[in-house]
Amino acid sequence: MADITSLEDAISGLIRDGDTVAMEGFTHLIPFAAGHQVIRSGKKGLTAIRLTPDLIYDQLIGMNCVGKLIFSWGGNPGVGSLHRFRDAVQQGWPAPLKIEEHSHADLANAYVAGASGLPFAVLRGYAGCDLPKVNPVIKKITCPFTGEELSAVPSLRPDVTVIHAQQADRQGNIMIWGITGVQKEAVLAAKRVIVTVEEVIDEFDARANAVLLPHWVIDAVCLEPGGSYPSYAMGYYERENDFYKSWDSISRDREVFKAWMRRHVLNTNNFFEFTRSVSAAKNKEDLHG
Amino acid sequence: MAEGGWSSDEMMTVAAARMLKNGAVCFVGIGLPSAAANLARATHAPDVVLIYESGTIGAKPYVLPLSIGDGELAETADIVVSTPEIFRYWLQGGRVDIGFLGAAQLDRFCNLNTTVIGDYAGPKVRLPGAGGAPEIATSAGEVLVVLRQSQRTFVDELSFVTSAGHGSGGNWRAETGLPGMGPTAVITDIGILRPDAESRELILTEIHPGFTVADAKKSTGWPLQVAEFCVETLPPSAAELTSLRELNKRSAHAHVGY
């Protein structure tokens, strides 16, 4: 049963140090508000799963919340590298980061298996690819019917999945549209679920096959308008591509990064204050400060 | 800017766009492949079906997307499906004619690296990783690769194989049981390379105007083989150049920085 609650309470009550946490959203609906609250609450030693770590995990890694990363594409989309992720892998800063690396198809299948209550997923892939040499959980399996050699990977069962969606109703049912990535599978694979939403409304205007998640698979629903900024929420606001571009210089240097995180995330109480802090800096053309 | 009034990057994108037949179903990577695929759609191939790994099928972006999941792609797509569905039903299910990929590095058999330069455990350069590429390389009917050619990108030996091209060459793909044909062409800023029918080693088959075979050899990290009849690429037409520049101009305008 979903409680409609504050994000602060949801994060402190549902995520524990050392948990395996999936914060999903494929370019669209990335749960930045929740990511920031994880940083503010000082969570440590998380195993963080995400197909595309994006800026949200760059921030979590740079703030030393993550001990291990399970991922399939670690870049700043359309811009270049994730500098905090790279620094952690190449230089061990702020702490050594264990990585478990897959492909998108593999992780997507692994969430499906998790949501389906199966121990592993099967896919056609990885032949001639070096990933199985560096990731021992990618195994070969022979089809019992045709003899074809395929790849098997363990299912993903996060302790906690966190997503951002457009709408909840007053019972805590969730509606989400546009690019929906792996969110449905990541929610149904998880033991506990936190959903932040743009809006809480009385009744959905939904066709029968819209993507709905019922309140009884969700533990906490938190109203966080703008909560996926600088990614986007279809129907609400667009992706701020400029923020992704400026992140390149904010994140490149350790001290600049730390100062930025202190000023805009640690020294603000919530995401609303964060967005005000960033837009005030932007108006002064001082986004890096 | 070359003699004819276009840049080598423009020649590369135009040459890559020409490879797409009208109506082809094309799984597109972000960056150079996306630019070429959208140029094709704006010129000779208005009915090309563009699929992006964010689950957008039949996307018709007016500006080039900055990310693989820009709102523009979802808003203009025929259908939007989940990530598991795009990889399971559409790609692995055999619905994709052409996979259009970029890479950081490739070798003579067109195996691709987008993972690390140097040792995996202690890399010299950590690259973004696999994304959707390994399965695109496995399951697409054929694969086109577009990247700038240099000693740094065309290497004798890859640090890491992220996506299989023709493996160790010859009949490797068939023997390994991979469903797709694998790479059929590599389009660069210098020319076009295609795998030899038997050895599957990349050979230079076209050279862009303004470049020589010696330029191509100098920009390749292995002794590059040249086709017996290596022809000069047809220069970009006025229509191709106009379409490409308009596309780039409105994309730059849409993604303008601070």
Coordinates of C-alpha atoms in Angstrom, one line a residue:
Chain A
M1 CA 0.0 0.0 0.0
A2 CA 1.4 3.3 -1.0
D3 CA 1.9 6.1 1.5
I4 CA 1.8 9.6 0.1
T5 CA 4.7 11.0 2.1
S6 CA 7.7 13.3 2.1
L7 CA 10.7 12.3 0.0
E8 CA 12.9 12.8 3.1
D9 CA 10.9 10.2 5.1
A10 CA 10.7 7.9 2.1
I11 CA 14.5 7.9 1.5
S12 CA 15.4 7.6 5.2
G13 CA 12.8 4.9 5.9
L14 CA 13.2 2.7 2.9
I15 CA 16.8 2.9 1.8
R16 CA 19.5 1.5 4.1
D17 CA 23.3 1.8 3.9
G18 CA 24.6 -1.0 1.7
D19 CA 21.3 -1.6 -0.1
T20 CA 21.0 -2.5 -3.8
V21 CA 19.2 0.4 -5.3
A22 CA 17.9 1.0 -8.8
M23 CA 17.1 4.5 -9.9
E24 CA 15.8 4.2 -13.4
G25 CA 14.5 6.4 -16.2
F26 CA 15.9 6.2 -19.7
T27 CA 16.9 9.8 -20.4
H28 CA 13.3 10.7 -19.6
L29 CA 11.9 11.0 -16.0
I30 CA 15.3 10.5 -14.3
P31 CA 14.6 10.7 -10.5
F32 CA 17.1 13.5 -9.7
A33 CA 15.1 14.8 -6.6
A34 CA 15.4 11.4 -5.0
G35 CA 19.1 11.1 -6.0
H36 CA 19.8 14.4 -4.2
Q37 CA 17.9 13.3 -1.1
V38 CA 20.0 10.1 -1.0
I39 CA 23.1 12.4 -1.0
R40 CA 21.7 14.7 1.6
S41 CA 20.9 11.8 3.9
G42 CA 24.5 10.6 3.5
K43 CA 23.7 7.0 2.4
K44 CA 26.8 4.9 2.1
G45 CA 28.0 1.7 0.3
L46 CA 25.1 1.4 -2.0
T47 CA 25.1 -1.0 -4.9
A48 CA 23.6 1.2 -7.6
I49 CA 22.0 -0.3 -10.7
R50 CA 21.1 1.7 -13.7
L51 CA 21.4 1.1 -17.5
T52 CA 22.7 4.7 -18.1
P53 CA 24.3 6.1 -14.9
D54 CA 23.8 9.6 -16.3
L55 CA 24.4 12.7 -14.2
I56 CA 22.4 11.3 -11.3
Y57 CA 24.9 8.5 -10.6
D58 CA 27.9 10.8 -11.4
Q59 CA 26.7 12.9 -8.4
L60 CA 26.1 9.9 -6.2
I61 CA 29.5 8.4 -7.1
G62 CA 31.3 11.7 -6.6
M63 CA 29.6 12.1 -3.2
N64 CA 30.8 8.7 -2.1
C65 CA 27.4 7.1 -1.7
V66 CA 28.1 4.1 -4.1
G67 CA 30.4 1.2 -3.5
K68 CA 29.5 -0.8 -6.6
L69 CA 27.9 0.2 -9.9
I70 CA 26.0 -2.2 -12.1
F71 CA 25.5 -0.5 -15.5
S72 CA 25.6 -0.7 -19.3
W73 CA 26.4 2.7 -20.6
G74 CA 28.2 5.3 -18.5
G75 CA 28.4 8.6 -20.4
N76 CA 26.9 12.1 -20.5
P77 CA 24.5 11.7 -23.3
G78 CA 25.4 13.8 -26.4
V79 CA 28.2 15.5 -24.4
G80 CA 30.9 13.0 -23.5
S81 CA 32.3 11.5 -20.3
L82 CA 30.9 11.2 -16.8
H83 CA 34.0 12.7 -15.1
R84 CA 33.1 11.6 -11.5
F85 CA 32.5 8.0 -12.7
R86 CA 35.7 8.1 -14.7
D87 CA 37.7 9.5 -11.8
A88 CA 36.4 6.8 -9.5
V89 CA 37.2 4.0 -12.0
Q90 CA 40.6 5.4 -13.1
Q91 CA 41.9 7.0 -9.9
G92 CA 39.7 5.5 -7.1
W93 CA 38.4 9.0 -6.1
P94 CA 36.6 9.6 -3.7
A95 CA 36.8 5.8 -3.1
P96 CA 37.5 2.8 -5.3
L97 CA 34.3 1.9 -7.3
K98 CA 33.6 -1.7 -8.1
I99 CA 31.9 -2.1 -11.5
E100 CA 29.8 -4.8 -12.9
E101 CA 29.3 -4.1 -16.6
H102 CA 26.6 -5.4 -19.0
S103 CA 24.8 -4.3 -22.2
H104 CA 21.4 -2.6 -22.3
A105 CA 19.7 -5.7 -23.7
D106 CA 21.2 -7.8 -20.9
L107 CA 20.1 -5.5 -18.0
A108 CA 16.7 -5.0 -19.6
N109 CA 16.2 -8.8 -19.7
A110 CA 17.6 -9.2 -16.2
Y111 CA 14.9 -6.8 -14.9
V112 CA 12.2 -8.7 -16.8
A113 CA 13.5 -11.9 -15.1
G114 CA 13.4 -10.2 -11.7
A115 CA 9.9 -9.0 -12.2
S116 CA 8.9 -12.5 -13.5
G117 CA 10.3 -14.2 -10.4
L118 CA 12.9 -16.1 -12.4
P119 CA 16.5 -16.7 -11.3
F120 CA 18.0 -15.7 -14.6
A121 CA 17.5 -14.1 -18.0
V122 CA 18.5 -15.5 -21.4
L123 CA 19.4 -13.6 -24.5
R124 CA 21.2 -13.9 -27.8
G125 CA 24.3 -11.7 -27.5
Y126 CA 27.9 -11.4 -26.3
A127 CA 29.4 -13.7 -28.9
G128 CA 32.8 -12.3 -29.7
C129 CA 32.4 -9.7 -27.0
D130 CA 34.9 -9.3 -24.2
L131 CA 32.4 -8.4 -21.5
P132 CA 32.0 -12.0 -20.3
K133 CA 35.8 -12.1 -19.7
V134 CA 35.6 -9.2 -17.2
N135 CA 32.1 -9.9 -15.8
P136 CA 31.9 -13.4 -14.5
V137 CA 28.1 -13.3 -14.0
I138 CA 27.6 -13.4 -17.8
K139 CA 27.4 -17.2 -18.5
K140 CA 26.8 -19.3 -21.5
I141 CA 23.8 -21.6 -21.7
T142 CA 22.7 -24.2 -24.2
C143 CA 19.2 -24.2 -25.4
P144 CA 17.7 -27.6 -24.4
F145 CA 15.6 -27.7 -27.5
T146 CA 17.8 -26.5 -30.4
G147 CA 21.3 -26.7 -28.9
E148 CA 21.9 -23.1 -29.7
E149 CA 24.4 -21.4 -27.4
L150 CA 23.0 -18.3 -25.7
S151 CA 23.9 -16.0 -22.8
A152 CA 22.4 -16.1 -19.4
V153 CA 22.6 -13.4 -16.7
P154 CA 21.2 -13.4 -13.2
S155 CA 17.9 -11.6 -12.6
L156 CA 18.0 -8.2 -11.0
R157 CA 16.1 -8.0 -7.6
P158 CA 16.9 -4.5 -6.2
D159 CA 16.2 -3.9 -2.5
V160 CA 14.7 -0.6 -3.6
T161 CA 13.7 0.8 -6.9
V162 CA 13.2 4.6 -7.3
I163 CA 11.4 6.1 -10.3
H164 CA 9.9 9.5 -11.2
A165 CA 6.5 9.5 -12.9
Q166 CA 4.1 12.1 -14.2
Q167 CA 1.1 11.5 -12.0
A168 CA -0.3 9.7 -9.0
D169 CA -3.9 9.6 -7.9
R170 CA -4.9 10.0 -4.2
Q171 CA -4.7 6.2 -3.6
G172 CA -1.1 6.3 -4.9
N173 CA -1.7 4.6 -8.2
I174 CA 0.9 5.8 -10.7
M175 CA 0.6 6.8 -14.4
I176 CA 3.6 7.2 -16.6
W177 CA 3.8 7.9 -20.4
G178 CA 6.3 8.7 -23.1
I179 CA 9.7 6.8 -23.0
T180 CA 9.1 4.4 -20.2
G181 CA 12.5 2.5 -20.3
V182 CA 12.7 -0.3 -17.8
Q183 CA 10.7 1.4 -15.0
K184 CA 7.8 -1.0 -14.9
E185 CA 10.1 -4.0 -14.8
A186 CA 12.5 -2.3 -12.2
V187 CA 9.5 -1.6 -10.0
L188 CA 8.0 -5.1 -10.2
A189 CA 11.5 -6.6 -9.6
A190 CA 12.1 -4.7 -6.4
K191 CA 11.4 -5.5 -2.7
R192 CA 10.6 -1.8 -1.9
V193 CA 9.5 1.0 -4.3
I194 CA 9.6 4.8 -4.1
V195 CA 7.9 6.9 -6.8
T196 CA 8.3 10.7 -7.0
V197 CA 5.6 12.4 -9.2
E198 CA 5.0 15.7 -10.9
E199 CA 1.4 15.9 -9.8
V200 CA -1.2 14.2 -7.5
I201 CA -4.6 14.3 -9.2
D202 CA -8.1 13.1 -8.3
E203 CA -8.6 10.9 -11.4
F204 CA -6.5 9.7 -14.3
D205 CA -7.4 10.5 -17.9
A206 CA -6.1 7.1 -19.1
R207 CA -6.8 4.7 -21.9
A208 CA -7.1 1.1 -20.8
N209 CA -3.5 0.2 -21.9
A210 CA -1.7 3.2 -20.4
V211 CA 1.2 2.3 -18.2
L212 CA -0.3 2.2 -14.7
L213 CA 1.3 0.9 -11.6
P214 CA -1.2 0.0 -8.8
H215 CA -0.7 1.5 -5.4
W216 CA -0.3 -1.9 -3.8
V217 CA 3.1 -2.5 -5.5
I218 CA 4.5 0.8 -4.3
D219 CA 5.6 1.8 -0.8
A220 CA 6.0 5.5 -1.0
V221 CA 4.7 8.2 -3.3
C222 CA 6.2 11.6 -3.0
L223 CA 5.1 14.8 -4.7
E224 CA 8.1 16.4 -6.3
P225 CA 7.2 18.8 -9.1
G226 CA 10.1 19.2 -11.4
G227 CA 11.7 16.2 -9.7
S228 CA 13.4 14.9 -12.9
Y229 CA 15.2 18.2 -13.8
P230 CA 17.5 18.5 -15.7
S231 CA 16.1 15.5 -17.6
Y232 CA 12.5 15.9 -18.6
A233 CA 8.9 14.9 -17.9
M234 CA 6.8 14.6 -21.1
G235 CA 3.8 16.8 -20.8
Y236 CA 5.4 18.9 -18.1
Y237 CA 8.8 20.3 -19.1
E238 CA 11.6 19.7 -21.6
R239 CA 15.1 18.3 -21.0
E240 CA 17.6 21.1 -20.2
N241 CA 20.3 20.1 -22.6
D242 CA 22.4 23.1 -21.5
F243 CA 22.6 21.7 -18.0
Y244 CA 24.0 18.5 -19.4
K245 CA 26.6 20.5 -21.3
S246 CA 27.5 22.6 -18.3
W247 CA 27.9 19.5 -16.2
D248 CA 31.0 18.6 -18.2
S249 CA 32.9 21.6 -16.7
I250 CA 31.2 21.4 -13.2
S251 CA 32.2 17.8 -12.8
R252 CA 35.6 17.8 -14.5
D253 CA 37.4 19.1 -11.4
R254 CA 37.1 17.5 -8.0
E255 CA 37.0 20.8 -6.0
V256 CA 34.6 22.5 -8.4
F257 CA 32.3 19.5 -8.2
K258 CA 32.4 19.4 -4.4
A259 CA 31.8 23.1 -4.1
W260 CA 28.9 22.9 -6.5
M261 CA 27.3 19.9 -4.7
R262 CA 27.8 21.7 -1.3
R263 CA 26.2 24.9 -2.5
H264 CA 23.3 23.5 -4.4
V265 CA 22.5 20.1 -2.9
L266 CA 24.0 19.8 0.7
N267 CA 23.1 23.4 1.6
T268 CA 19.6 23.2 0.3
N269 CA 16.8 21.3 2.2
N270 CA 14.9 19.9 -0.8
F271 CA 14.7 19.8 -4.5
F272 CA 12.6 23.0 -4.8
E273 CA 15.3 24.9 -3.0
F274 CA 17.9 23.2 -5.2
T275 CA 16.2 24.3 -8.4
R276 CA 15.9 27.9 -7.0
S277 CA 19.6 27.8 -6.1
V278 CA 20.6 26.7 -9.5
S279 CA 18.4 29.1 -11.4
A280 CA 19.6 32.0 -9.2
A281 CA 23.2 31.0 -10.1
K282 CA 22.2 30.7 -13.7
N283 CA 20.7 34.2 -13.8
K284 CA 24.0 35.5 -12.5
E285 CA 25.7 33.4 -15.2
D286 CA 27.4 31.7 -12.4
L287 CA 26.3 28.1 -12.8
H288 CA 29.7 26.7 -12.0
G289 CA 29.9 28.6 -8.7
Chain B
M1 CA 37.0 22.8 -46.0
A2 CA 38.1 20.8 -49.1
E3 CA 38.5 22.2 -52.6
G4 CA 34.9 21.6 -53.5
G5 CA 33.5 23.8 -50.8
W6 CA 32.6 21.1 -48.3
S7 CA 34.3 19.6 -45.2
S8 CA 35.5 16.0 -44.9
D9 CA 32.9 15.6 -42.0
E10 CA 30.2 16.6 -44.4
M11 CA 31.4 14.2 -47.1
M12 CA 31.4 11.4 -44.5
T13 CA 27.8 12.1 -43.4
V14 CA 26.6 12.4 -46.9
A15 CA 28.3 9.1 -47.9
A16 CA 26.9 7.4 -44.9
A17 CA 23.4 8.7 -45.6
R18 CA 23.5 7.3 -49.1
M19 CA 24.0 3.8 -47.8
L20 CA 20.4 3.8 -46.4
K21 CA 17.7 2.5 -48.8
N22 CA 14.3 4.1 -48.7
G23 CA 12.1 2.1 -46.4
A24 CA 14.9 0.3 -44.6
V25 CA 14.3 -0.3 -40.9
C26 CA 17.4 1.2 -39.2
F27 CA 18.5 1.0 -35.5
V28 CA 20.4 4.2 -35.0
G29 CA 23.2 5.2 -32.6
I30 CA 23.5 8.7 -31.4
G31 CA 25.9 11.2 -33.0
L32 CA 27.3 10.6 -36.5
P33 CA 24.9 7.7 -37.3
S34 CA 21.9 9.7 -36.2
A35 CA 23.0 12.6 -38.4
A36 CA 23.5 10.4 -41.4
A37 CA 20.2 8.6 -40.9
N38 CA 18.3 11.8 -40.6
L39 CA 20.0 13.3 -43.7
A40 CA 18.9 10.2 -45.6
R41 CA 15.4 10.8 -44.4
A42 CA 15.5 14.4 -45.5
T43 CA 16.9 13.5 -49.0
H44 CA 16.5 10.2 -50.8
A45 CA 14.9 8.0 -48.1
P46 CA 11.8 9.8 -46.7
D47 CA 10.3 6.4 -45.6
V48 CA 13.3 5.1 -43.7
V49 CA 12.2 3.8 -40.3
L50 CA 14.4 5.1 -37.6
I51 CA 14.6 3.2 -34.3
Y52 CA 16.4 4.6 -31.3
E53 CA 17.2 2.3 -28.3
S54 CA 15.1 4.5 -26.0
G55 CA 12.2 2.5 -27.6
T56 CA 11.1 5.1 -30.2
I57 CA 10.1 3.4 -33.4
G58 CA 9.6 5.5 -36.6
A59 CA 11.0 8.6 -35.0
K60 CA 11.0 11.7 -37.3
P61 CA 13.0 14.3 -35.5
Y62 CA 13.1 17.8 -37.0
V63 CA 16.4 18.5 -35.2
L64 CA 19.1 16.0 -34.4
P65 CA 18.6 14.6 -30.9
L66 CA 21.3 15.4 -28.3
S67 CA 20.5 12.2 -26.4
I68 CA 19.1 8.9 -27.4
G69 CA 15.8 9.7 -25.5
D70 CA 15.1 13.3 -26.4
G71 CA 11.4 14.3 -26.1
E72 CA 11.5 15.1 -29.9
L73 CA 12.0 11.3 -30.6
A74 CA 9.1 10.2 -28.5
E75 CA 6.8 13.0 -29.8
T76 CA 7.5 12.1 -33.5
A77 CA 7.6 8.3 -33.2
D78 CA 5.0 6.0 -34.6
I79 CA 5.1 4.0 -31.4
V80 CA 7.1 4.1 -28.2
V81 CA 7.9 0.8 -26.5
S82 CA 9.8 -0.2 -23.4
T83 CA 13.5 -0.9 -23.3
P84 CA 13.0 -4.7 -22.8
E85 CA 10.5 -4.7 -25.7
I86 CA 12.8 -2.8 -28.1
F87 CA 15.7 -5.3 -27.6
R88 CA 13.6 -8.5 -27.3
Y89 CA 10.9 -8.2 -29.9
W90 CA 12.2 -5.7 -32.4
L91 CA 16.0 -6.2 -32.4
Q92 CA 16.5 -9.8 -31.3
G93 CA 13.2 -10.8 -33.0
G94 CA 14.8 -9.9 -36.3
R95 CA 12.8 -6.8 -37.4
V96 CA 15.9 -4.5 -37.9
D97 CA 17.5 -4.4 -41.4
I98 CA 20.4 -2.1 -40.6
G99 CA 22.3 -1.3 -37.4
F100 CA 24.0 2.0 -37.7
L101 CA 26.9 2.4 -35.2
G102 CA 29.7 4.6 -34.2
A103 CA 32.8 3.5 -32.2
A104 CA 35.9 4.8 -30.5
Q105 CA 38.1 2.2 -32.2
L106 CA 37.8 -0.7 -34.7
D107 CA 40.2 -3.3 -36.0
R108 CA 40.7 -4.8 -39.5
F109 CA 37.8 -7.2 -39.0
C110 CA 35.5 -4.4 -37.9
N111 CA 35.2 -5.5 -34.3
L112 CA 34.3 -2.4 -32.3
N113 CA 35.5 -1.0 -29.0
T114 CA 33.5 1.5 -26.9
T115 CA 34.6 0.3 -23.5
V116 CA 38.2 1.0 -22.5
I117 CA 41.6 2.1 -23.9
G118 CA 44.3 0.2 -22.1
D119 CA 43.8 -2.5 -19.4
Y120 CA 40.2 -3.1 -18.3
A121 CA 41.1 -3.1 -14.6
G122 CA 43.3 0.0 -14.7
P123 CA 42.2 1.8 -17.9
K124 CA 44.1 4.6 -19.6
V125 CA 40.7 5.9 -20.8
R126 CA 37.4 4.7 -19.5
L127 CA 34.8 5.0 -22.4
P128 CA 31.0 4.9 -21.8
G129 CA 30.7 1.1 -22.5
A130 CA 28.4 -1.1 -24.5
G131 CA 24.9 0.4 -24.4
G132 CA 22.9 -1.4 -27.1
A133 CA 25.7 -2.0 -29.5
P134 CA 26.7 -5.7 -28.8
E135 CA 23.2 -6.9 -29.6
I136 CA 22.7 -4.5 -32.5
A137 CA 26.0 -6.0 -33.9
T138 CA 24.6 -9.5 -33.3
S139 CA 21.1 -9.2 -34.6
A140 CA 20.7 -6.4 -37.1
G141 CA 20.5 -7.7 -40.7
E142 CA 23.6 -5.8 -41.5
V143 CA 25.8 -3.2 -39.7
L144 CA 27.1 0.1 -41.0
V145 CA 29.8 1.9 -39.1
V146 CA 30.7 5.5 -39.3
L147 CA 33.7 7.1 -37.6
R148 CA 36.7 9.4 -38.4
Q149 CA 39.7 7.5 -39.6
S150 CA 43.1 7.8 -37.9
Q151 CA 45.9 5.8 -36.3
R152 CA 44.1 6.3 -33.0
T153 CA 40.7 4.9 -34.2
F154 CA 41.8 2.3 -36.8
V155 CA 44.0 0.1 -34.7
D156 CA 46.0 -3.1 -35.2
E157 CA 44.7 -4.6 -32.0
L158 CA 41.8 -3.5 -29.8
S159 CA 42.2 -3.1 -26.1
F160 CA 38.6 -4.5 -25.7
V161 CA 36.0 -5.9 -28.1
T162 CA 32.7 -4.5 -27.1
S163 CA 30.7 -5.4 -30.3
A164 CA 31.7 -8.2 -32.6
G165 CA 32.2 -7.4 -36.3
H166 CA 33.7 -10.3 -38.2
G167 CA 35.6 -11.7 -35.2
S168 CA 38.8 -13.4 -36.3
G169 CA 37.7 -13.1 -40.0
G170 CA 36.6 -15.6 -42.7
N171 CA 33.4 -17.5 -41.7
W172 CA 33.7 -16.6 -38.0
R173 CA 30.2 -15.1 -37.8
A174 CA 28.5 -18.1 -39.5
E175 CA 30.5 -20.5 -37.4
T176 CA 29.6 -18.6 -34.2
G177 CA 25.9 -18.7 -35.1
L178 CA 25.4 -14.9 -35.3
P179 CA 22.1 -14.2 -37.2
G180 CA 23.1 -10.9 -38.9
M181 CA 25.6 -10.4 -41.7
G182 CA 27.7 -8.1 -39.6
P183 CA 29.4 -5.0 -40.9
T184 CA 29.1 -4.4 -44.6
A185 CA 30.6 -0.9 -44.8
V186 CA 32.7 1.5 -42.8
I187 CA 32.2 5.2 -43.8
T188 CA 35.0 7.6 -42.7
D189 CA 36.0 11.1 -43.4
I190 CA 38.6 9.7 -45.8
G191 CA 36.8 7.0 -47.7
I192 CA 34.7 3.9 -47.5
L193 CA 35.9 0.4 -46.5
R194 CA 34.1 -2.9 -47.1
P195 CA 35.0 -6.4 -45.8
D196 CA 36.7 -8.7 -48.3
A197 CA 34.3 -11.4 -49.5
E198 CA 36.5 -14.2 -48.1
S199 CA 38.9 -12.9 -45.5
R200 CA 36.4 -10.3 -44.2
E201 CA 39.3 -7.9 -43.7
L202 CA 38.3 -4.3 -44.4
I203 CA 39.6 -3.0 -47.7
L204 CA 39.4 0.5 -49.0
T205 CA 36.9 0.6 -51.8
E206 CA 36.2 4.3 -52.2
I207 CA 38.2 7.4 -51.5
H208 CA 36.6 10.8 -51.0
P209 CA 37.5 13.7 -53.3
G210 CA 40.6 15.6 -51.9
F211 CA 42.2 12.5 -50.3
T212 CA 44.6 9.9 -51.7
V213 CA 45.1 6.2 -51.0
A214 CA 48.3 7.2 -49.2
D215 CA 46.2 9.4 -46.8
A216 CA 44.0 6.4 -46.0
K217 CA 47.0 4.1 -45.5
K218 CA 48.7 6.7 -43.2
S219 CA 45.5 6.9 -41.1
T220 CA 45.2 3.2 -40.6
G221 CA 47.0 1.2 -37.8
W222 CA 47.4 -1.9 -39.9
P223 CA 48.7 -2.4 -43.5
L224 CA 45.5 -1.3 -45.3
Q225 CA 44.5 -3.3 -48.4
V226 CA 43.1 -1.4 -51.3
A227 CA 40.5 -2.7 -53.8
E228 CA 41.7 -3.3 -57.3
F229 CA 39.2 -0.7 -58.5
C230 CA 39.1 1.8 -55.7
V231 CA 36.9 4.6 -57.0
E232 CA 36.5 8.2 -56.0
T233 CA 33.3 8.9 -54.0
L234 CA 30.8 11.1 -55.8
P235 CA 31.1 14.5 -54.2
P236 CA 28.1 15.8 -52.2
S237 CA 25.4 17.3 -54.4
A238 CA 24.1 20.8 -53.8
A239 CA 20.8 19.3 -52.5
E240 CA 22.6 17.0 -50.1
L241 CA 24.8 19.8 -48.7
T242 CA 21.9 22.1 -48.3
S243 CA 19.8 19.5 -46.5
L244 CA 22.7 18.6 -44.2
R245 CA 23.6 22.2 -43.4
E246 CA 20.0 23.1 -42.6
L247 CA 19.7 20.0 -40.4
N248 CA 22.9 21.0 -38.5
K249 CA 21.9 24.6 -38.3
R250 CA 18.5 24.0 -36.7
S251 CA 20.0 21.3 -34.4
A252 CA 22.7 23.8 -33.2
H253 CA 20.0 26.4 -32.7
A254 CA 17.9 23.9 -30.7
H255 CA 20.7 22.8 -28.4
V256 CA 22.3 26.3 -28.0
G257 CA 24.6 26.5 -24.9
Y258 CA 25.0 29.1 -22.3

